[in-house]
Short mmCIF file of N, CA and C in Angstrom, two decimals:
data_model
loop_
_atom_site.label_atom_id
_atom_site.label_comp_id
_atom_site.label_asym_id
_atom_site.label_seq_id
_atom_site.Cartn_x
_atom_site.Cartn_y
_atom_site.Cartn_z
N UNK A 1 94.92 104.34 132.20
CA UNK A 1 96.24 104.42 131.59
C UNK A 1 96.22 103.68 130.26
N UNK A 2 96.91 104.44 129.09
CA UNK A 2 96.50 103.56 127.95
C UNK A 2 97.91 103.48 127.84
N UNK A 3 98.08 102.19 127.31
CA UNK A 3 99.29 101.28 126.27
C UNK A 3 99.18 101.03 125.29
N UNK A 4 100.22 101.70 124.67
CA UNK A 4 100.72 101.15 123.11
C UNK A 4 100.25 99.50 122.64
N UNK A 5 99.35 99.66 122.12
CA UNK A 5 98.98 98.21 121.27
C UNK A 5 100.18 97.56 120.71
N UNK A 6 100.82 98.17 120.22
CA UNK A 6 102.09 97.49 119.35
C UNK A 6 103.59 97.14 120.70
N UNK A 7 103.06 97.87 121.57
CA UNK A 7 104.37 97.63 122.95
C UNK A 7 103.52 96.13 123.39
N UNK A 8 102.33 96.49 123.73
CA UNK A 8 101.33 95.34 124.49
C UNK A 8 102.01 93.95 123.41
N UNK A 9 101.22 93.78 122.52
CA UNK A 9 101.84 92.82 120.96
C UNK A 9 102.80 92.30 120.63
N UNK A 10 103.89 93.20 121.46
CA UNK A 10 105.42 92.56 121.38
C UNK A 10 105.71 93.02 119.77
N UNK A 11 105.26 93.83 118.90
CA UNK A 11 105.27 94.46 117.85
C UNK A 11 106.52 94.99 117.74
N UNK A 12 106.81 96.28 118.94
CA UNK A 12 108.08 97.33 119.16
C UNK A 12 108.60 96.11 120.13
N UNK A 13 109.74 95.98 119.80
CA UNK A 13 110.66 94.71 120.04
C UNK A 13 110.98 93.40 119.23
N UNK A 14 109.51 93.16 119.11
CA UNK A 14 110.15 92.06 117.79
C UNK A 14 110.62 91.94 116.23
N UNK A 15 109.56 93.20 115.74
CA UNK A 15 109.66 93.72 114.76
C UNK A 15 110.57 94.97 114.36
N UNK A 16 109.75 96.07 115.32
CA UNK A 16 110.15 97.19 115.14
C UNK A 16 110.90 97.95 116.31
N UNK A 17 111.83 98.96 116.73
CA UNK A 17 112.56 99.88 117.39
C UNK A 17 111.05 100.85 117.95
N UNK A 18 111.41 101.07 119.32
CA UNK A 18 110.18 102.05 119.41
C UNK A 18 110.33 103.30 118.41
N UNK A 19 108.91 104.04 118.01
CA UNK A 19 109.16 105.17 116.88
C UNK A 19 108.35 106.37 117.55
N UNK A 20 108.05 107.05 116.42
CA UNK A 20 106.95 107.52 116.96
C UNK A 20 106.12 107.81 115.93
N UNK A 21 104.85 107.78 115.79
CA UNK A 21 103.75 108.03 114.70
C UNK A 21 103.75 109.63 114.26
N UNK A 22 104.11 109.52 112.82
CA UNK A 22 103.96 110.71 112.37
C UNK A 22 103.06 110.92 111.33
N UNK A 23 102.22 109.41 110.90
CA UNK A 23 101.31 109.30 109.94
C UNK A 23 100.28 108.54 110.13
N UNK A 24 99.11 108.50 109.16
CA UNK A 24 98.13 108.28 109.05
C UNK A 24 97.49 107.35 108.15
N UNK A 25 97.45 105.91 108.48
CA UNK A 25 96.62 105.51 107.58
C UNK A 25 95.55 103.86 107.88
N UNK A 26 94.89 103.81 106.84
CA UNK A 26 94.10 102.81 107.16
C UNK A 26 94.45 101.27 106.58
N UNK A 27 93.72 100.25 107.43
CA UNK A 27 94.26 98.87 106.61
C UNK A 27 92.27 98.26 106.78
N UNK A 28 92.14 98.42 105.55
CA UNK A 28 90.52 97.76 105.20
C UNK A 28 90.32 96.56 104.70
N UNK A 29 89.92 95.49 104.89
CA UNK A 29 89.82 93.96 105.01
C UNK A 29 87.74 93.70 104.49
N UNK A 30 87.44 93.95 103.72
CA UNK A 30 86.05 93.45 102.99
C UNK A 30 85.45 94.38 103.93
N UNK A 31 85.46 96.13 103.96
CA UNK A 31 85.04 97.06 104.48
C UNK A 31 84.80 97.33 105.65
N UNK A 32 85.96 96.19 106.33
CA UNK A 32 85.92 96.71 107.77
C UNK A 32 87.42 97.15 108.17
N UNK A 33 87.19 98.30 108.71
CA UNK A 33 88.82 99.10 109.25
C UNK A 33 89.17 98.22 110.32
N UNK A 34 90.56 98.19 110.08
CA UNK A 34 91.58 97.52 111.24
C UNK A 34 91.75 97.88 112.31
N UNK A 35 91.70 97.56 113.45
CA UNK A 35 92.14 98.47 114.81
C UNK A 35 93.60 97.53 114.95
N UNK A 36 94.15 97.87 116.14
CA UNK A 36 95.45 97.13 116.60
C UNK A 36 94.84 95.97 117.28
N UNK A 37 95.14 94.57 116.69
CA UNK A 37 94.73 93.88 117.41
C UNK A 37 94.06 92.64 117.30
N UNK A 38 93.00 93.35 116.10
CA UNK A 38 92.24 92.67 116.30
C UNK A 38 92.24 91.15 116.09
N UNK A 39 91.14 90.50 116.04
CA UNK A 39 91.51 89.21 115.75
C UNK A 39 90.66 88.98 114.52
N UNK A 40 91.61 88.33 113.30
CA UNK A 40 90.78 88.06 111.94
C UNK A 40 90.92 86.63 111.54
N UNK A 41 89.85 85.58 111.21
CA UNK A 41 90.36 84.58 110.22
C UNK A 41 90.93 84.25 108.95
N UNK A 42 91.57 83.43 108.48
CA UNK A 42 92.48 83.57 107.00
C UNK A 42 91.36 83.58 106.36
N UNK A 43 89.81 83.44 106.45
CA UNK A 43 88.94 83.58 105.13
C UNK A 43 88.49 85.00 105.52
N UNK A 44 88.82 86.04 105.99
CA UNK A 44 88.71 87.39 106.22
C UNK A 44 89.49 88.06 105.69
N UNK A 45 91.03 87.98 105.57
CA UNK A 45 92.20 88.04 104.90
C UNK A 45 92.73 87.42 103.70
N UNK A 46 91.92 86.27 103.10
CA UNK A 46 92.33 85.87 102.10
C UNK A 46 92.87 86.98 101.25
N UNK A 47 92.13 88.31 100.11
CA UNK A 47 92.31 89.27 99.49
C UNK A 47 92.92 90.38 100.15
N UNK A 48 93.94 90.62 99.28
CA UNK A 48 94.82 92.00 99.86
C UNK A 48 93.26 93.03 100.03
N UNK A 49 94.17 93.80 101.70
CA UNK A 49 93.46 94.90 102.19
C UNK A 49 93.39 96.00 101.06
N UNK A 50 92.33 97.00 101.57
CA UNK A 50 92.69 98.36 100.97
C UNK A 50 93.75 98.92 102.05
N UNK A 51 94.70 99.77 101.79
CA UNK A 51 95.18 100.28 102.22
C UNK A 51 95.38 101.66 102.53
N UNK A 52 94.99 102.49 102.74
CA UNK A 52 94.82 104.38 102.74
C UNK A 52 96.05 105.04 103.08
N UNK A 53 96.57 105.98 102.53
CA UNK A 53 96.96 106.51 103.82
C UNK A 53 96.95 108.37 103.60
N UNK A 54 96.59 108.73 104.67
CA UNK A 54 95.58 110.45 104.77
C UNK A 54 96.74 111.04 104.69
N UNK A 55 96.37 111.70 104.26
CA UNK A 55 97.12 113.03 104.79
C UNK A 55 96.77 113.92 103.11
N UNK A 56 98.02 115.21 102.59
CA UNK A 56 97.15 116.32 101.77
C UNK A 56 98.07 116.56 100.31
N UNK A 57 99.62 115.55 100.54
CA UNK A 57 100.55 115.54 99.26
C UNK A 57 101.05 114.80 98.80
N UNK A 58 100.56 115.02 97.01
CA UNK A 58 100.65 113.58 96.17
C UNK A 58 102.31 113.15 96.44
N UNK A 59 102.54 114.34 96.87
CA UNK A 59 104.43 114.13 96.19
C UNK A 59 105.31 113.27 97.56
N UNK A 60 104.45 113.09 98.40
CA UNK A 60 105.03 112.92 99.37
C UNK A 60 104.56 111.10 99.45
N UNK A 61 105.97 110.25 99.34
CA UNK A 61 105.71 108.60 99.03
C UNK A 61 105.83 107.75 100.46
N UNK A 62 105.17 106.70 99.96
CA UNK A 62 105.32 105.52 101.38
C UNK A 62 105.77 104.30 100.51
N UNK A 63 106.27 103.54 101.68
CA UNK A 63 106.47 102.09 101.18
C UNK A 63 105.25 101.35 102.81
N UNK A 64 104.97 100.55 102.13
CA UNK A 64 104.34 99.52 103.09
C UNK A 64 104.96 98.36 103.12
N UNK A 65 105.16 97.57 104.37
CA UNK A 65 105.99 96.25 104.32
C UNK A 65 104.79 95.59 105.28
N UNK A 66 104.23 94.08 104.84
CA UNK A 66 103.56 93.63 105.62
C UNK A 66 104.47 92.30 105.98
N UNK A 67 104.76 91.68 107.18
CA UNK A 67 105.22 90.63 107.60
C UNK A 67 104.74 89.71 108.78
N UNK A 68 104.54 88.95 109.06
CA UNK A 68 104.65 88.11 109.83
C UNK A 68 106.10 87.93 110.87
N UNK A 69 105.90 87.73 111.94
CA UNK A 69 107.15 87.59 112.90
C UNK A 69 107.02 86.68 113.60
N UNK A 70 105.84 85.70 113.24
CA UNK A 70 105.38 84.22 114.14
C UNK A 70 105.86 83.02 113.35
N UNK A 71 106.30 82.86 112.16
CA UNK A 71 106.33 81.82 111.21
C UNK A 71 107.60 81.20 111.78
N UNK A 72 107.36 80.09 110.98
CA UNK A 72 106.03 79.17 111.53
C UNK A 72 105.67 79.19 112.29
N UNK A 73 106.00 78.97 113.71
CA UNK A 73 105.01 79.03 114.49
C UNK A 73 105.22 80.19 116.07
N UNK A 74 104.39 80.94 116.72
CA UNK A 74 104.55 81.34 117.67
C UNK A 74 106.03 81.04 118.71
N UNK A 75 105.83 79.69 119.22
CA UNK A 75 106.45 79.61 120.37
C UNK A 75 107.86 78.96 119.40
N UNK A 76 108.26 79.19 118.13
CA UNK A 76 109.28 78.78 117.35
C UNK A 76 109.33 79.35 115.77
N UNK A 77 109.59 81.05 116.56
CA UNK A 77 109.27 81.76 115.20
C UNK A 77 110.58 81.60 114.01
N UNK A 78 111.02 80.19 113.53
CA UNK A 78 112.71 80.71 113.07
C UNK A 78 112.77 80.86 111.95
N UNK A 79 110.98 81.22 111.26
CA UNK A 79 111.30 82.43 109.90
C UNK A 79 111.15 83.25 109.85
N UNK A 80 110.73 84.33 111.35
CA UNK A 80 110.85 85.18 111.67
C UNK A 80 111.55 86.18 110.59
N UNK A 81 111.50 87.39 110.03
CA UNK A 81 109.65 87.59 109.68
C UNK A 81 109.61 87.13 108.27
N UNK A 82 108.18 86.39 107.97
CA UNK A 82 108.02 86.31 106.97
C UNK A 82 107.24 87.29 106.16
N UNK A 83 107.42 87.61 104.90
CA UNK A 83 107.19 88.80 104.26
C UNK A 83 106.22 88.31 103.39
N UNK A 84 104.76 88.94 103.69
CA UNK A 84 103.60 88.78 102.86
C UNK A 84 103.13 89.83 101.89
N UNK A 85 103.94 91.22 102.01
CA UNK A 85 103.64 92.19 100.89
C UNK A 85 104.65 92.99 101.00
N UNK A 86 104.84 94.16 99.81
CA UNK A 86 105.89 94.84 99.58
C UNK A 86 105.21 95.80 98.82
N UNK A 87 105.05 97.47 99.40
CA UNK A 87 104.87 97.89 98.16
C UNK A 87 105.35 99.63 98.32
N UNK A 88 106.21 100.44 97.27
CA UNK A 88 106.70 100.91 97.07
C UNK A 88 106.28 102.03 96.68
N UNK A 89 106.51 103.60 96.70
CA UNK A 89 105.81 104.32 95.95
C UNK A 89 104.83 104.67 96.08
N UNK A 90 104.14 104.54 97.24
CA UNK A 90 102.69 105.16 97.20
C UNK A 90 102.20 106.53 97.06
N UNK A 91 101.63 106.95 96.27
CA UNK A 91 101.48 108.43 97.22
C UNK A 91 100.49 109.03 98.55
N UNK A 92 100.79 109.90 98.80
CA UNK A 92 100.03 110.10 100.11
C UNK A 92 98.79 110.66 99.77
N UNK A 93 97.71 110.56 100.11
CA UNK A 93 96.32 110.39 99.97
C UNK A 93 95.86 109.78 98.83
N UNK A 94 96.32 108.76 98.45
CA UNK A 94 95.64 107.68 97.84
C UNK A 94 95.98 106.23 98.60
N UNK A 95 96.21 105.48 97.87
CA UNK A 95 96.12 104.02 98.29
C UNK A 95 96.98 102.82 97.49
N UNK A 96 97.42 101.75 98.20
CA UNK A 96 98.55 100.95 97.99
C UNK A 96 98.20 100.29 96.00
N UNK A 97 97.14 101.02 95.75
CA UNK A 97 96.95 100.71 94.23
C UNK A 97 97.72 101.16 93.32
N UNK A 98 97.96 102.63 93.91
CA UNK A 98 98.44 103.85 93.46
C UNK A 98 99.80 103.65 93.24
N UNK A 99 100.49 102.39 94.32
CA UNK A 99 101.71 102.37 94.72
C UNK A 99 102.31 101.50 93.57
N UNK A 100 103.83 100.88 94.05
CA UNK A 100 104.28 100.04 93.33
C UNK A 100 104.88 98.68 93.97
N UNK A 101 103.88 97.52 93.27
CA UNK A 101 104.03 96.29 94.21
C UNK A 101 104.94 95.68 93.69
N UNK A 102 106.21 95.27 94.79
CA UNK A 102 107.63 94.91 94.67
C UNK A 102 107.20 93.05 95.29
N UNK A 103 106.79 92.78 96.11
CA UNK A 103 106.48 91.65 96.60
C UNK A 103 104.40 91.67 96.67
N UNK A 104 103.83 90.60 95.86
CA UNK A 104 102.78 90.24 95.73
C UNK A 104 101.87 90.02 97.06
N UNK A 105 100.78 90.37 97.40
CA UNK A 105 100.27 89.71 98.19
C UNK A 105 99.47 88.67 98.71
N UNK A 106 100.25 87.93 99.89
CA UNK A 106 100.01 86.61 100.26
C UNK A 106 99.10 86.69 101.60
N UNK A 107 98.16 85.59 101.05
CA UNK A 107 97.35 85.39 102.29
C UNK A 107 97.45 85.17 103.67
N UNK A 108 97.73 85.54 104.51
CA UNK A 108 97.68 84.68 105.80
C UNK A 108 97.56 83.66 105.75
N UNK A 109 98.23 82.23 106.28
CA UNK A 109 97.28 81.33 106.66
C UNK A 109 98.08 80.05 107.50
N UNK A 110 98.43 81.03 108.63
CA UNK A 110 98.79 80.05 109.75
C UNK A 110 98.60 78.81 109.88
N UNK A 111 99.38 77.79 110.41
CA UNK A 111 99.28 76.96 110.82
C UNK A 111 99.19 76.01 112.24
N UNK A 112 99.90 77.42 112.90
CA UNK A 112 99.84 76.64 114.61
C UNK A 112 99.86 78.24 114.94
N UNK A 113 99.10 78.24 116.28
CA UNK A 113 99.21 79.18 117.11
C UNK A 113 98.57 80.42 116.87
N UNK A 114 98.48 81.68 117.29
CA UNK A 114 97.96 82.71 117.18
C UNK A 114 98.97 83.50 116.52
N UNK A 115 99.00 84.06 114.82
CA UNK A 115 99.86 84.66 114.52
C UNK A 115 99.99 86.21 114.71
N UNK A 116 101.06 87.27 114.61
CA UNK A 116 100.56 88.42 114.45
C UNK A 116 100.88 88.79 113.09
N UNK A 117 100.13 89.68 112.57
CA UNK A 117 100.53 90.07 111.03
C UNK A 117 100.45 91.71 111.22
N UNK A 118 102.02 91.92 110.94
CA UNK A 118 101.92 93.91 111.22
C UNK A 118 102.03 94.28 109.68
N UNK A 119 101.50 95.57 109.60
CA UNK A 119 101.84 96.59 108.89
C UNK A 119 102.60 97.63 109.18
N UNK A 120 103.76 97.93 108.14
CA UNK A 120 104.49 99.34 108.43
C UNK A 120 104.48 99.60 107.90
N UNK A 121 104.33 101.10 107.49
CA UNK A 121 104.63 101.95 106.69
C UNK A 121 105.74 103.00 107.06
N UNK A 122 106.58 103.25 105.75
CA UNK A 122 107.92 104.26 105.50
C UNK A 122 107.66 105.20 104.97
N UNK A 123 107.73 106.23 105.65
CA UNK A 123 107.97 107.32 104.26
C UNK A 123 109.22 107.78 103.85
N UNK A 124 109.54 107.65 102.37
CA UNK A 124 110.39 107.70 101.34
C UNK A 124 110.70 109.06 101.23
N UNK A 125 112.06 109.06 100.95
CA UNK A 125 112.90 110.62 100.79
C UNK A 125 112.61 110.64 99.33
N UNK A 126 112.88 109.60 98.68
CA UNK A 126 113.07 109.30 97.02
C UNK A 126 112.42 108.44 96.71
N UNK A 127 112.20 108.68 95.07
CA UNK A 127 110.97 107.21 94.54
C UNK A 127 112.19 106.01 95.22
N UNK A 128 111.41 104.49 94.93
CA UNK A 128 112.74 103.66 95.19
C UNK A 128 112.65 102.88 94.63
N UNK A 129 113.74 102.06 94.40
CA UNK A 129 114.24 101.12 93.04
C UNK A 129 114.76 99.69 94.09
N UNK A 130 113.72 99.10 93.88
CA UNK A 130 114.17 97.37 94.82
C UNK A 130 113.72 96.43 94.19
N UNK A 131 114.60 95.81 94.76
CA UNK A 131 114.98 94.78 94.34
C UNK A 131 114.61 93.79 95.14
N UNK A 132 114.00 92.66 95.21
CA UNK A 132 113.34 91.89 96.08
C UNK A 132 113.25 90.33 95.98
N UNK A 133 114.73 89.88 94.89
CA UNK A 133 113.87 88.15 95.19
C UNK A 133 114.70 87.04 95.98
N UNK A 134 113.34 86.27 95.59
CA UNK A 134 113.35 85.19 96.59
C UNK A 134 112.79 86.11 98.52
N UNK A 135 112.32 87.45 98.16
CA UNK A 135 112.29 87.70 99.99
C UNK A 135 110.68 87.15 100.45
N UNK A 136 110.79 86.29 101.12
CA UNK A 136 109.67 85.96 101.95
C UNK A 136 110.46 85.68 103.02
N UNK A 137 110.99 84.38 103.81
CA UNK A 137 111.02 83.81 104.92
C UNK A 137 112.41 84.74 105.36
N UNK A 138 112.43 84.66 106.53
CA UNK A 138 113.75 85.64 107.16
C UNK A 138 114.18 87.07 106.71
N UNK A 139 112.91 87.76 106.33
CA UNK A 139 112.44 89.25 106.33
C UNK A 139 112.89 89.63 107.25
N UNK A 140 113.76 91.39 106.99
CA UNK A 140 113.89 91.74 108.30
C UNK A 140 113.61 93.14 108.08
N UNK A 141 112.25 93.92 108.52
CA UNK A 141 111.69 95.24 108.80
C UNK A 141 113.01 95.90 108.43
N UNK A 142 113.80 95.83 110.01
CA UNK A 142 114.99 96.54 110.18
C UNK A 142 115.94 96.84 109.41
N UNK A 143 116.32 95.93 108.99
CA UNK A 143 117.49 95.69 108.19
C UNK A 143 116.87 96.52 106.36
N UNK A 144 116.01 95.87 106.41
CA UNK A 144 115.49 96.04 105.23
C UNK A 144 115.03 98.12 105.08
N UNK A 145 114.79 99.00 106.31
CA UNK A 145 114.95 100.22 106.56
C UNK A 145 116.04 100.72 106.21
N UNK A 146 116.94 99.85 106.52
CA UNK A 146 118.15 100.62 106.55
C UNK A 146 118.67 100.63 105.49
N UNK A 147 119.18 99.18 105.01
CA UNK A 147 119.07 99.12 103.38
C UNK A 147 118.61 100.12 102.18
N UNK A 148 117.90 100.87 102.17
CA UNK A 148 117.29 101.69 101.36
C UNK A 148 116.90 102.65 101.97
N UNK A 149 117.15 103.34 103.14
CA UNK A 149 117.53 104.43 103.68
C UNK A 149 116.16 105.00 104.12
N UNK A 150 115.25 104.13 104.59
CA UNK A 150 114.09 104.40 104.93
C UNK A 150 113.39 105.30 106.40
N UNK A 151 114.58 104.83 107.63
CA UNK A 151 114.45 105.72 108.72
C UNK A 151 113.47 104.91 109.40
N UNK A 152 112.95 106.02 110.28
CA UNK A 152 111.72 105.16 110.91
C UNK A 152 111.11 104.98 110.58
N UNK A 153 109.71 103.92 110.80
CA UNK A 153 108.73 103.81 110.54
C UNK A 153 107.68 105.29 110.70
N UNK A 154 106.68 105.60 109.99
CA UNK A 154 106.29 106.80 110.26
C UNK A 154 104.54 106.32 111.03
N UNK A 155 104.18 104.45 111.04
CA UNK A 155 103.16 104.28 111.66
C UNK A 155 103.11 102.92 111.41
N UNK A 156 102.29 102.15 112.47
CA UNK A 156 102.42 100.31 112.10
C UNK A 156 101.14 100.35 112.65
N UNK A 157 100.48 98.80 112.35
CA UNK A 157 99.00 98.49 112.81
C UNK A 157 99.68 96.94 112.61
N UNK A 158 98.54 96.54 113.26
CA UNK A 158 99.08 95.00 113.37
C UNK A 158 97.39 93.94 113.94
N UNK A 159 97.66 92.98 113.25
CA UNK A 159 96.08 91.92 113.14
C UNK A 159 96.67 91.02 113.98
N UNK A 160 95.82 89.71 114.41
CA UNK A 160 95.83 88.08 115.08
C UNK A 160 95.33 87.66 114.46
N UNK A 161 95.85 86.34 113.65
CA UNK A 161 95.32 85.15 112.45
C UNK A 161 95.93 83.90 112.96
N UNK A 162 94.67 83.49 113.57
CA UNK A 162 94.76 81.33 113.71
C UNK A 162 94.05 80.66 112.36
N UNK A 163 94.45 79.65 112.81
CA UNK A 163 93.16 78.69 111.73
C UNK A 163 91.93 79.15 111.78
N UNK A 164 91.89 78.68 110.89
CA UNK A 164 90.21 79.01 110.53
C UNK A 164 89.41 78.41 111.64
N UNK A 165 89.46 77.27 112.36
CA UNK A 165 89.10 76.41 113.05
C UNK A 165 90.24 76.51 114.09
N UNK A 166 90.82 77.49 114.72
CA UNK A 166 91.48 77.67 115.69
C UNK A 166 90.48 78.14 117.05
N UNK A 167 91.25 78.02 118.05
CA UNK A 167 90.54 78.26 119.56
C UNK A 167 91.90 78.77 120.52
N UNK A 168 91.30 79.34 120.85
CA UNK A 168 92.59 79.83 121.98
C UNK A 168 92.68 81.25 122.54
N UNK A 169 93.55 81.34 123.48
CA UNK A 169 93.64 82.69 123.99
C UNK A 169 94.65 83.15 123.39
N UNK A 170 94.94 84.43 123.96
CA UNK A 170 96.04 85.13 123.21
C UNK A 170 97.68 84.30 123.57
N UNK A 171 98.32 85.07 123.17
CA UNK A 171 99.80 84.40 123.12
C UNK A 171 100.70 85.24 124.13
N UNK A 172 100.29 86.01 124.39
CA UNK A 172 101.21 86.91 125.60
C UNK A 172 100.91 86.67 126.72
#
């Protein structure tokens, strides 16, 4: 019987509304592809990922939102989510280069506990025009969908980042 990585993760619930995947894409970290899950250190993540996403039309845009939903810490997330990238405009079969970066990207780099760090991606009816400051701490996926008329998510992936010198089991 297989389970949703992102149900398992506490992903769909904390972050996101269950959806359903209607797209395709990749999150690449110093040429290794992301699965759901996995577990990476902040000197693995230091440099923004590549980002892909497949499919066959330029005309057709994404936004990517990367956040955190552990900050500070796991068992006392109350900056829940914090927002480590923003980017706007992508087109479909190229990559978050292509796109337009509204919020810069920030490294991981936990401090207590086992963090999760998701990716979502939107796909856009219209180019979009945002506006974004001061957003890092108390990010909200949701809110922030709706705001700019984004809908569902059309696909999420999601990493685990401790210290560099962290030990531990998972958090669920």
């Amino acid at each position: 019987m297989s389970r949703d990585p992102l149900v398992v993760g506490n992903v769909i619930g904390d972050v996101l509304d269950p959806f359903v995947t209607s797209a395709a894409f990749r999150v690449i970290y110093n040429s290794k592809e992301l699965t759901n899950g996995s577990e990476l250190k902040p000197s693995a993540v230091a440099k923004e990922p590549r980002v892909e996403i497949r499919g066959h039309d330029m005309r057709t845009l994404y936004t990517l939102v990367m956040v955190d939903p552990d900050a500070p810490s796991p068992s006392n997330p109350t900056k829940r989510e914090h927002l480590h990238w923003l980017v706007t405009d992508i087109p479909e079969t190229t990559n978050t280069t292509f796109g337009n970066e509204i919020v810069c990207y920030e490294s991981p780099r936990p401090t207590a506990g086992i963090h999760r760090f998701v990716f979502v991606l939107f796909r856009q009816s219209v180019r979009q025009t945002i506006d974004a400051p001061g957003w890092r701490q108390n990010f909200n996926t949701k809110d922030f969908s709706a705001l700019y008329n984004l809908g569902d998510p059309v696909a999420a992936m999601f990493f685990n980042c401790q210290r560099e010198n962290g030990c531990g089991g998972r958090r669920y």
